[in-house]
Amino acid sequence: MPEHDVLVIGAGLAGQRAALAAAEEGASVGIISKVHPVRSHSNAAQGGINAALNPEDSWESHAFDTVKGSDYLGDQDAIEIMCREAPDELLHLEHIGVTFHRNEEGKMGTRAFGGASAARTYYVADITGQAILHVLYEQLMKHDEVHRYEEWFTTSLVQDDKGNVAGAITRNIRDGSMELFRAKAVILASGGNGQVYNPTTNALICTGDGIAMAYRLGAPLMDMEMVQYHPTTLQGNGLLITEGARGEGAHLYNANGERFMEKYAPNKMELASRDVVSRAEQTEINEGRGFPDGTVALDITVVPRKRIHEALREIVNVGRDFAGVDITTEPIHIKPGNHYVMGGVKTDTEGKTHIPGLYAAGEVACVSVHGGNRLGANSLLDTLIFGRRAGQDAAKRAHSIAQPAASETQLADEQAMIEGIIRRDKESGRRVSEVKAELGKIMDEHVAVFRDEAGLRVALEVVKELKEHAKNVYVDDKGTVFNQDVLGAIELQFMLENAEAIVISALERKESRGAQFRTDFPERNDEEWLKHITVATGGGGPELDYSEVTLTQWEPEERTY
Amino acid sequence: MKVAYWPGCVSRGFTPELHGSVAKVAPMLDIELEELDRANCCGAGVIAEHSQELADTLNARTFALAQDVDGAAGMMNICSTCQGAQSECQERLDADTDYRSHVNGHLKPEGLSYEKAGDWWNKNFLWLLVEEIGLDAVRERVVRPLEGLRVAPFYGCYIVRPTKRLGFDEHPDRDTYIEQLLAALGATPVDYAGKHKCCGFPVITMAKHTSLRQAGSQIADALDADADCMVTPCPLCHLNLDLQQPDAAKYVERDLGMPVLHLPQLVGLALGLEPKELGMNKHVIGTKDVQRKIAELAAA
Amino acid sequence: MADYTLKLRRFDPESGKAAYWEDFGVDLPPERSVLDGILQARSRDDGSIAIRCSCQAAICGSCAVRINGKTALACNTKLGEAQDMARSRRGREEITVEPMGNFPVLKDLVVDMDAVHWKKVQRVVPWLLPEGDPPEREYIVPAEAMIDITQSMACIQCGACVGACLSLEADPEFIGPAALAKAYRFIGDPRDGQHEERLKDLAEDPHGLYDCTHCFACVEVCPKDVAPMNQIMRLRRMATSDYEIKDKNSGYGHEKAFVNLIEKYGTLHESQLLPRSYGQGSLIRSQVDPSSLKQLTASLPTVIGGLKSGKVSPVKALIHHKLPDQKQIRRIFHEIESEDERLELNLYIVGEEATEEEGAMAEGKGSET
């Protein structure tokens, strides 16, 4: 039975950063991931990472942009921490080997990004997330005191009888064996929940596991209605075209050849915040000025060819391989698509959740630094800053307490749960893939860029119904080795918890702010709704509550770009 | 068709039978050869390993000499390795004007210059036969169809990879040309695992274990597929497959004894030339069984 | 009738049965991926089909398999193209999908990456080893250097090159293309302080730098244009030219011998290549240095075989003709070798010149100078 001071669940940027930070504080660390760490979805962050590192820039300016981007729903104390600590974190990454783009003086160079008043996005071509992820993994390979459990799937968290987190139950995907991992602190770093939607830019692994596991333990989720639709995704498969393309100068056109952002954001144009650009595109499409396939055009040909080659290579590949378009010579059709959840497990600025010993960092968490809308290139920063802080605080906790008692009954329960799924036969219910497809469709239809009460009610009904179906899904794979089928059934239940929290929060917020646009409440209403919505499991199901937004130095004002 | 002809180093050194065979076979296919006797080694990838600019300059020099041959349709080589090494250099030279003029600067004292031109080509004998001469024309000239002869093609890495550089976009089936040619000659192509694999020659001095295990395995695969012989358009592959075969046998721990023919030798046989004229008595692994089969064909 | 038939290689380690082929019909348009096809088969017909996959966008590196015998990511191979390939290459309709070569198979299309790939990556000491304490701000390094190693940073560790590597097939101990490309990521990084030690380590390993047979298999299959073999060649260039590492595998000697022979004769003089290679480029040294002598003697049976067969003429073995204008070759050698900086054109970085019109214009400019 593995035992560690600190157990990290998820090995993307937040998880690896947390593990390394905790180890540096002298804690014994285990890091568990259902995929090999370099397969984590942090890979997909293309454009870059924000930091006010340039002497002419200031962290206050970065923070204000973030606050404004969040539509004033972000907690300003957390935003201040993130933006203040960003330059040092960036230098740390550079020192351990990230190959950041250099300017002619050999210093790190920047590119422009949406919603930012200065060019403060540092990058590695358009593989920034991948480059950082792989460099952190280099450090993990170096630090063999961090125990890696690669391809282990966590099914639930464990508490002692006083309510402290005491570990997790995990299944070794390679042989189907299950273990109770004991730990004094558990850090959830398991990422977002984009798979709740279809299409999505998110990888198949983004099923909101950590959000659901914390929720089941009673930890409140916050800002769950705030789901970001990225302005430039491919129609059909949802693949991402980086905001870096617009950062490098690309334009958006409707089918009439009009550069429509003039109407919606005359100053920032294509580099307004993502919620604004996505809404503008969807309006054009809805009002009949899009292309017949429900898209608008992104024209990257205005970017010099050499620059495309050097800075947007991945997008050239994506265009060629997945859309059959040579982006260096012709525009590519794009539309808004599900991309990121601003909400997640509510934490403080040390990553602590409401459950003692349980931490969360990265997309699984909601600190909240993104509020109603995340700025591009702030997500990598979020994972690293709060991953590190959670790792440090968890190590501190581990030094101060004894190993909590964790009973093995839960291990037996989880084993039985999985056996139960495997034993079901075809007559017992539906296929996992069927239920999942239905969920993705309904969420994209009714809980997307524009929402209203009627649509949200429909979505809620369907989600509730699917939750019932998920209890009886059957799987074909009866084996133990790499039984991905049974894991899919567990993930489905995680996803449905996420979906329910998203929909009821969206129903609750009767205003339009950030990513939430209610056609039945089209205005922002600071008087009533300048507050976070939280969801937690009560006795009979989800219970809603509110939490104050922390304001420090920026009073809410009208938001224009 | 007149071509500027680059025979390469090995065909005039360790595998003279190849050079001789091409000299005999070419006129029979109406290929007029103007040998580039001033041209230098292609570098076989080793010079590029030492200095890319040097390799590119040396090959630009060869291309320039070829472009100066009056009335030549293009340049022909008879070695997969030459093809690969030269294509690599040509790719760079063609990709960047500044780089090309820099390289041409080194050739100026000789009055030479490589000019990028869309229709100028450098093709291996195999490609030339299929794409320029045409398999129908070859078929028409066959006087001794090699019926019943089971031949295992061995291409050599440099002529099949990387496909992007080697013109596969335009000619997607360049990695099946030997089979097509064999069919035209009346022989039976043998399918086996090793045909596009590596002979191991490039590391024979540095990693003999790897080199000869590769040679031995590919030969063994051909043997298991009941081939009478192997055929290759690459004299370097020939060195590892034929000259080194007795040694390679030890690395795969089995008897081999597989005759390995140069592609032009096989073409020559079908066109009616005698094994001896084609230097088939100069191989390390005897070609008697193949010769006997050919003789039987002639008798029949 | 389904749009496509996927012939999947199935293996269940718990069944006690050998691997077998199973056909699945797939209904999808030609531009969808082979992975989409496999996922459709998994959701419609058999949920027990095992394949690692996640991003579906050629970024996470999970889904490298062999499609019609060629290693590729299932997510960026289109069904239509795969079927065309099956028809033209193999003369059949079904698209075959099987696990990568050079790896033990765990189940169906899932291979043991740890046992091969990650073990080899770990072998090259895959983390930055800077000299001394880091600077207060960032390291100041040339922009080109960072762009240069971006090519090897672009590696997604999918293992396609490892699965296709022909040296590895013959020598499972070979460090392999992915790990060596990873090594270049540090040796090409000006911030790393152990370039020479790293190069020495890789050059001296009998399964290291000089165990690559230059077969281009890795270049051909890499989905990210990392061109691992090119990185290996650059490592060799640095080991021999920049650090003059005289390795016991004769890598240094082979290169020196080859280059010197061309400089001297213009064409290759094979009978001198072997002895010179073992003598670190020198013909004399090869005959006095005991270790070179041993290597040379070991290769003698081959040479004698060549002489006996009549293919290697004893006269030729001693005399090699110089090219008529060999002095031009020497001049070129001298000009290039005496340049201050080594000029390398990496098409990954600079790309090919733009459109034909632009090319024609540039061409005009070029010939004026």
PDB file of N, CA and C in Angstrom, chain C residues 199-264:
ATOM      1  N   LEU C 199      28.354  14.482 -25.303  1.00  0.00           N
ATOM      2  CA  LEU C 199      28.759  13.947 -26.612  1.00  0.00           C
ATOM      3  C   LEU C 199      29.687  12.756 -26.451  1.00  0.00           C
ATOM      4  N   LYS C 200      30.622  12.881 -25.517  1.00  0.00           N
ATOM      5  CA  LYS C 200      31.568  11.792 -25.270  1.00  0.00           C
ATOM      6  C   LYS C 200      30.816  10.522 -24.882  1.00  0.00           C
ATOM      7  N   ASP C 201      29.885  10.700 -23.969  1.00  0.00           N
ATOM      8  CA  ASP C 201      29.089   9.576 -23.481  1.00  0.00           C
ATOM      9  C   ASP C 201      28.375   8.879 -24.649  1.00  0.00           C
ATOM     10  N   LEU C 202      27.769   9.663 -25.507  1.00  0.00           N
ATOM     11  CA  LEU C 202      26.995   9.086 -26.607  1.00  0.00           C
ATOM     12  C   LEU C 202      27.891   8.517 -27.707  1.00  0.00           C
ATOM     13  N   ALA C 203      29.059   9.149 -27.894  1.00  0.00           N
ATOM     14  CA  ALA C 203      29.969   8.683 -28.949  1.00  0.00           C
ATOM     15  C   ALA C 203      30.645   7.379 -28.537  1.00  0.00           C
ATOM     16  N   GLU C 204      30.953   7.252 -27.265  1.00  0.00           N
ATOM     17  CA  GLU C 204      31.666   6.068 -26.789  1.00  0.00           C
ATOM     18  C   GLU C 204      30.752   4.852 -26.624  1.00  0.00           C
ATOM     19  N   ASP C 205      29.478   5.088 -26.461  1.00  0.00           N
ATOM     20  CA  ASP C 205      28.538   3.976 -26.288  1.00  0.00           C
ATOM     21  C   ASP C 205      28.443   3.190 -27.606  1.00  0.00           C
ATOM     22  N   PRO C 206      28.720   1.892 -27.565  1.00  0.00           N
ATOM     23  CA  PRO C 206      28.636   1.114 -28.806  1.00  0.00           C
ATOM     24  C   PRO C 206      27.211   1.078 -29.380  1.00  0.00           C
ATOM     25  N   HIS C 207      26.258   1.472 -28.586  1.00  0.00           N
ATOM     26  CA  HIS C 207      24.867   1.521 -29.065  1.00  0.00           C
ATOM     27  C   HIS C 207      24.390   2.965 -29.153  1.00  0.00           C
ATOM     28  N   GLY C 208      25.345   3.858 -29.291  1.00  0.00           N
ATOM     29  CA  GLY C 208      25.012   5.288 -29.252  1.00  0.00           C
ATOM     30  C   GLY C 208      25.027   5.955 -30.603  1.00  0.00           C
ATOM     31  N   LEU C 209      25.730   7.095 -30.663  1.00  0.00           N
ATOM     32  CA  LEU C 209      25.739   7.942 -31.857  1.00  0.00           C
ATOM     33  C   LEU C 209      26.033   7.201 -33.146  1.00  0.00           C
ATOM     34  N   TYR C 210      26.969   6.253 -33.064  1.00  0.00           N
ATOM     35  CA  TYR C 210      27.436   5.622 -34.306  1.00  0.00           C
ATOM     36  C   TYR C 210      26.743   4.298 -34.593  1.00  0.00           C
ATOM     37  N   ASP C 211      25.647   4.041 -33.891  1.00  0.00           N
ATOM     38  CA  ASP C 211      24.868   2.823 -34.137  1.00  0.00           C
ATOM     39  C   ASP C 211      23.681   3.126 -35.061  1.00  0.00           C
ATOM     40  N   CYS C 212      23.564   4.383 -35.468  1.00  0.00           N
ATOM     41  CA  CYS C 212      22.483   4.776 -36.395  1.00  0.00           C
ATOM     42  C   CYS C 212      22.938   4.500 -37.808  1.00  0.00           C
ATOM     43  N   THR C 213      22.150   3.733 -38.540  1.00  0.00           N
ATOM     44  CA  THR C 213      22.574   3.314 -39.860  1.00  0.00           C
ATOM     45  C   THR C 213      22.099   4.242 -40.973  1.00  0.00           C
ATOM     46  N   HIS C 214      21.520   5.379 -40.580  1.00  0.00           N
ATOM     47  CA  HIS C 214      21.222   6.412 -41.570  1.00  0.00           C
ATOM     48  C   HIS C 214      20.176   5.928 -42.563  1.00  0.00           C
ATOM     49  N   CYS C 215      19.123   5.280 -42.075  1.00  0.00           N
ATOM     50  CA  CYS C 215      18.159   4.671 -42.993  1.00  0.00           C
ATOM     51  C   CYS C 215      16.944   5.549 -43.245  1.00  0.00           C
ATOM     52  N   PHE C 216      16.832   6.685 -42.557  1.00  0.00           N
ATOM     53  CA  PHE C 216      15.742   7.645 -42.751  1.00  0.00           C
ATOM     54  C   PHE C 216      14.378   7.146 -42.281  1.00  0.00           C
ATOM     55  N   ALA C 217      14.308   5.981 -41.656  1.00  0.00           N
ATOM     56  CA  ALA C 217      12.990   5.479 -41.242  1.00  0.00           C
ATOM     57  C   ALA C 217      12.347   6.443 -40.240  1.00  0.00           C
ATOM     58  N   CYS C 218      13.160   6.992 -39.324  1.00  0.00           N
ATOM     59  CA  CYS C 218      12.609   7.915 -38.322  1.00  0.00           C
ATOM     60  C   CYS C 218      12.144   9.211 -38.958  1.00  0.00           C
ATOM     61  N   VAL C 219      12.926   9.686 -39.938  1.00  0.00           N
ATOM     62  CA  VAL C 219      12.559  10.925 -40.627  1.00  0.00           C
ATOM     63  C   VAL C 219      11.227  10.734 -41.340  1.00  0.00           C
ATOM     64  N   GLU C 220      11.081   9.555 -41.931  1.00  0.00           N
ATOM     65  CA  GLU C 220       9.890   9.260 -42.718  1.00  0.00           C
ATOM     66  C   GLU C 220       8.625   9.225 -41.848  1.00  0.00           C
ATOM     67  N   VAL C 221       8.713   8.651 -40.661  1.00  0.00           N
ATOM     68  CA  VAL C 221       7.483   8.441 -39.896  1.00  0.00           C
ATOM     69  C   VAL C 221       7.177   9.541 -38.887  1.00  0.00           C
ATOM     70  N   CYS C 222       8.133  10.404 -38.582  1.00  0.00           N
ATOM     71  CA  CYS C 222       7.892  11.395 -37.520  1.00  0.00           C
ATOM     72  C   CYS C 222       6.727  12.311 -37.885  1.00  0.00           C
ATOM     73  N   PRO C 223       5.688  12.370 -37.023  1.00  0.00           N
ATOM     74  CA  PRO C 223       4.531  13.202 -37.354  1.00  0.00           C
ATOM     75  C   PRO C 223       4.774  14.687 -37.098  1.00  0.00           C
ATOM     76  N   LYS C 224       5.897  15.015 -36.487  1.00  0.00           N
ATOM     77  CA  LYS C 224       6.159  16.413 -36.146  1.00  0.00           C
ATOM     78  C   LYS C 224       7.394  16.978 -36.849  1.00  0.00           C
ATOM     79  N   ASP C 225       7.891  16.303 -37.851  1.00  0.00           N
ATOM     80  CA  ASP C 225       9.076  16.777 -38.592  1.00  0.00           C
ATOM     81  C   ASP C 225      10.296  17.032 -37.713  1.00  0.00           C
ATOM     82  N   VAL C 226      10.434  16.242 -36.670  1.00  0.00           N
ATOM     83  CA  VAL C 226      11.605  16.395 -35.805  1.00  0.00           C
ATOM     84  C   VAL C 226      12.873  15.908 -36.525  1.00  0.00           C
ATOM     85  N   ALA C 227      12.697  15.012 -37.467  1.00  0.00           N
ATOM     86  CA  ALA C 227      13.818  14.445 -38.226  1.00  0.00           C
ATOM     87  C   ALA C 227      14.932  13.972 -37.282  1.00  0.00           C
ATOM     88  N   PRO C 228      14.621  12.985 -36.448  1.00  0.00           N
ATOM     89  CA  PRO C 228      15.607  12.547 -35.448  1.00  0.00           C
ATOM     90  C   PRO C 228      16.979  12.233 -36.054  1.00  0.00           C
ATOM     91  N   MET C 229      16.984  11.598 -37.219  1.00  0.00           N
ATOM     92  CA  MET C 229      18.270  11.241 -37.823  1.00  0.00           C
ATOM     93  C   MET C 229      19.109  12.479 -38.104  1.00  0.00           C
ATOM     94  N   ASN C 230      18.463  13.560 -38.533  1.00  0.00           N
ATOM     95  CA  ASN C 230      19.226  14.788 -38.774  1.00  0.00           C
ATOM     96  C   ASN C 230      19.851  15.294 -37.478  1.00  0.00           C
ATOM     97  N   GLN C 231      19.141  15.122 -36.380  1.00  0.00           N
ATOM     98  CA  GLN C 231      19.700  15.557 -35.094  1.00  0.00           C
ATOM     99  C   GLN C 231      20.895  14.661 -34.731  1.00  0.00           C
ATOM    100  N   ILE C 232      20.784  13.381 -35.052  1.00  0.00           N
ATOM    101  CA  ILE C 232      21.897  12.471 -34.770  1.00  0.00           C
ATOM    102  C   ILE C 232      23.119  12.884 -35.594  1.00  0.00           C
ATOM    103  N   MET C 233      22.883  13.244 -36.859  1.00  0.00           N
ATOM    104  CA  MET C 233      24.003  13.647 -37.709  1.00  0.00           C
ATOM    105  C   MET C 233      24.637  14.937 -37.188  1.00  0.00           C
ATOM    106  N   ARG C 234      23.822  15.814 -36.648  1.00  0.00           N
ATOM    107  CA  ARG C 234      24.385  17.050 -36.095  1.00  0.00           C
ATOM    108  C   ARG C 234      25.202  16.750 -34.839  1.00  0.00           C
ATOM    109  N   LEU C 235      24.723  15.769 -34.065  1.00  0.00           N
ATOM    110  CA  LEU C 235      25.498  15.372 -32.882  1.00  0.00           C
ATOM    111  C   LEU C 235      26.847  14.815 -33.319  1.00  0.00           C
ATOM    112  N   ARG C 236      26.843  14.004 -34.389  1.00  0.00           N
ATOM    113  CA  ARG C 236      28.112  13.457 -34.875  1.00  0.00           C
ATOM    114  C   ARG C 236      29.031  14.591 -35.311  1.00  0.00           C
ATOM    115  N   ARG C 237      28.462  15.545 -36.043  1.00  0.00           N
ATOM    116  CA  ARG C 237      29.242  16.678 -36.534  1.00  0.00           C
ATOM    117  C   ARG C 237      29.894  17.413 -35.360  1.00  0.00           C
ATOM    118  N   MET C 238      29.119  17.600 -34.303  1.00  0.00           N
ATOM    119  CA  MET C 238      29.669  18.300 -33.138  1.00  0.00           C
ATOM    120  C   MET C 238      30.733  17.448 -32.458  1.00  0.00           C
ATOM    121  N   ALA C 239      30.456  16.146 -32.360  1.00  0.00           N
ATOM    122  CA  ALA C 239      31.412  15.261 -31.674  1.00  0.00           C
ATOM    123  C   ALA C 239      32.744  15.226 -32.416  1.00  0.00           C
ATOM    124  N   THR C 240      32.709  15.146 -33.725  1.00  0.00           N
ATOM    125  CA  THR C 240      33.960  15.014 -34.477  1.00  0.00           C
ATOM    126  C   THR C 240      34.605  16.368 -34.732  1.00  0.00           C
ATOM    127  N   SER C 241      33.833  17.337 -35.213  1.00  0.00           N
ATOM    128  CA  SER C 241      34.451  18.595 -35.626  1.00  0.00           C
ATOM    129  C   SER C 241      34.653  19.570 -34.465  1.00  0.00           C
ATOM    130  N   ASP C 242      33.654  19.716 -33.599  1.00  0.00           N
ATOM    131  CA  ASP C 242      33.779  20.717 -32.537  1.00  0.00           C
ATOM    132  C   ASP C 242      34.607  20.214 -31.361  1.00  0.00           C
ATOM    133  N   TYR C 243      34.462  18.946 -31.034  1.00  0.00           N
ATOM    134  CA  TYR C 243      35.150  18.444 -29.839  1.00  0.00           C
ATOM    135  C   TYR C 243      36.196  17.374 -30.139  1.00  0.00           C
ATOM    136  N   GLU C 244      36.302  16.993 -31.413  1.00  0.00           N
ATOM    137  CA  GLU C 244      37.291  15.994 -31.828  1.00  0.00           C
ATOM    138  C   GLU C 244      37.344  14.791 -30.891  1.00  0.00           C
ATOM    139  N   ILE C 245      36.175  14.255 -30.634  1.00  0.00           N
ATOM    140  CA  ILE C 245      36.099  13.105 -29.724  1.00  0.00           C
ATOM    141  C   ILE C 245      36.480  11.836 -30.492  1.00  0.00           C
ATOM    142  N   LYS C 246      37.623  11.285 -30.129  1.00  0.00           N
ATOM    143  CA  LYS C 246      38.128  10.111 -30.850  1.00  0.00           C
ATOM    144  C   LYS C 246      37.604   8.855 -30.162  1.00  0.00           C
ATOM    145  N   ASP C 247      36.416   8.473 -30.557  1.00  0.00           N
ATOM    146  CA  ASP C 247      35.693   7.386 -29.896  1.00  0.00           C
ATOM    147  C   ASP C 247      36.240   6.026 -30.289  1.00  0.00           C
ATOM    148  N   LYS C 248      35.976   5.052 -29.439  1.00  0.00           N
ATOM    149  CA  LYS C 248      36.489   3.712 -29.710  1.00  0.00           C
ATOM    150  C   LYS C 248      35.632   2.966 -30.744  1.00  0.00           C
ATOM    151  N   ASN C 249      34.504   3.565 -31.165  1.00  0.00           N
ATOM    152  CA  ASN C 249      33.686   2.931 -32.201  1.00  0.00           C
ATOM    153  C   ASN C 249      34.150   3.304 -33.602  1.00  0.00           C
ATOM    154  N   SER C 250      35.193   4.092 -33.691  1.00  0.00           N
ATOM    155  CA  SER C 250      35.740   4.542 -34.977  1.00  0.00           C
ATOM    156  C   SER C 250      34.833   5.505 -35.709  1.00  0.00           C
ATOM    157  N   GLY C 251      33.885   6.094 -35.020  1.00  0.00           N
ATOM    158  CA  GLY C 251      33.023   7.092 -35.669  1.00  0.00           C
ATOM    159  C   GLY C 251      33.837   8.272 -36.143  1.00  0.00           C
ATOM    160  N   TYR C 252      34.704   8.742 -35.280  1.00  0.00           N
ATOM    161  CA  TYR C 252      35.579   9.852 -35.630  1.00  0.00           C
ATOM    162  C   TYR C 252      36.479   9.453 -36.792  1.00  0.00           C
ATOM    163  N   GLY C 253      37.092   8.295 -36.660  1.00  0.00           N
ATOM    164  CA  GLY C 253      38.020   7.829 -37.687  1.00  0.00           C
ATOM    165  C   GLY C 253      37.343   7.648 -39.035  1.00  0.00           C
ATOM    166  N   HIS C 254      36.146   7.089 -39.024  1.00  0.00           N
ATOM    167  CA  HIS C 254      35.427   6.841 -40.269  1.00  0.00           C
ATOM    168  C   HIS C 254      35.145   8.147 -41.001  1.00  0.00           C
ATOM    169  N   GLU C 255      34.677   9.127 -40.250  1.00  0.00           N
ATOM    170  CA  GLU C 255      34.357  10.406 -40.886  1.00  0.00           C
ATOM    171  C   GLU C 255      35.623  11.081 -41.415  1.00  0.00           C
ATOM    172  N   LYS C 256      36.642  11.106 -40.565  1.00  0.00           N
ATOM    173  CA  LYS C 256      37.897  11.745 -40.977  1.00  0.00           C
ATOM    174  C   LYS C 256      38.463  11.047 -42.220  1.00  0.00           C
ATOM    175  N   ALA C 257      38.471   9.710 -42.177  1.00  0.00           N
ATOM    176  CA  ALA C 257      39.031   8.952 -43.288  1.00  0.00           C
ATOM    177  C   ALA C 257      38.281   9.250 -44.576  1.00  0.00           C
ATOM    178  N   PHE C 258      36.985   9.228 -44.492  1.00  0.00           N
ATOM    179  CA  PHE C 258      36.156   9.443 -45.676  1.00  0.00           C
ATOM    180  C   PHE C 258      36.423  10.831 -46.250  1.00  0.00           C
ATOM    181  N   VAL C 259      36.360  11.818 -45.371  1.00  0.00           N
ATOM    182  CA  VAL C 259      36.510  13.199 -45.818  1.00  0.00           C
ATOM    183  C   VAL C 259      37.907  13.421 -46.395  1.00  0.00           C
ATOM    184  N   ASN C 260      38.923  12.895 -45.713  1.00  0.00           N
ATOM    185  CA  ASN C 260      40.288  13.085 -46.206  1.00  0.00           C
ATOM    186  C   ASN C 260      40.506  12.421 -47.556  1.00  0.00           C
ATOM    187  N   LEU C 261      39.887  11.245 -47.718  1.00  0.00           N
ATOM    188  CA  LEU C 261      40.044  10.555 -48.996  1.00  0.00           C
ATOM    189  C   LEU C 261      39.425  11.350 -50.139  1.00  0.00           C
ATOM    190  N   ILE C 262      38.278  11.921 -49.880  1.00  0.00           N
ATOM    191  CA  ILE C 262      37.628  12.703 -50.943  1.00  0.00           C
ATOM    192  C   ILE C 262      38.463  13.957 -51.221  1.00  0.00           C
ATOM    193  N   GLU C 263      39.002  14.531 -50.158  1.00  0.00           N
ATOM    194  CA  GLU C 263      39.825  15.717 -50.355  1.00  0.00           C
ATOM    195  C   GLU C 263      41.050  15.363 -51.206  1.00  0.00           C
ATOM    196  N   LYS C 264      41.582  14.169 -50.944  1.00  0.00           N
ATOM    197  CA  LYS C 264      42.806  13.778 -51.625  1.00  0.00           C
ATOM    198  C   LYS C 264      42.549  13.279 -53.043  1.00  0.00           C
TER     199      LYS C 264
END
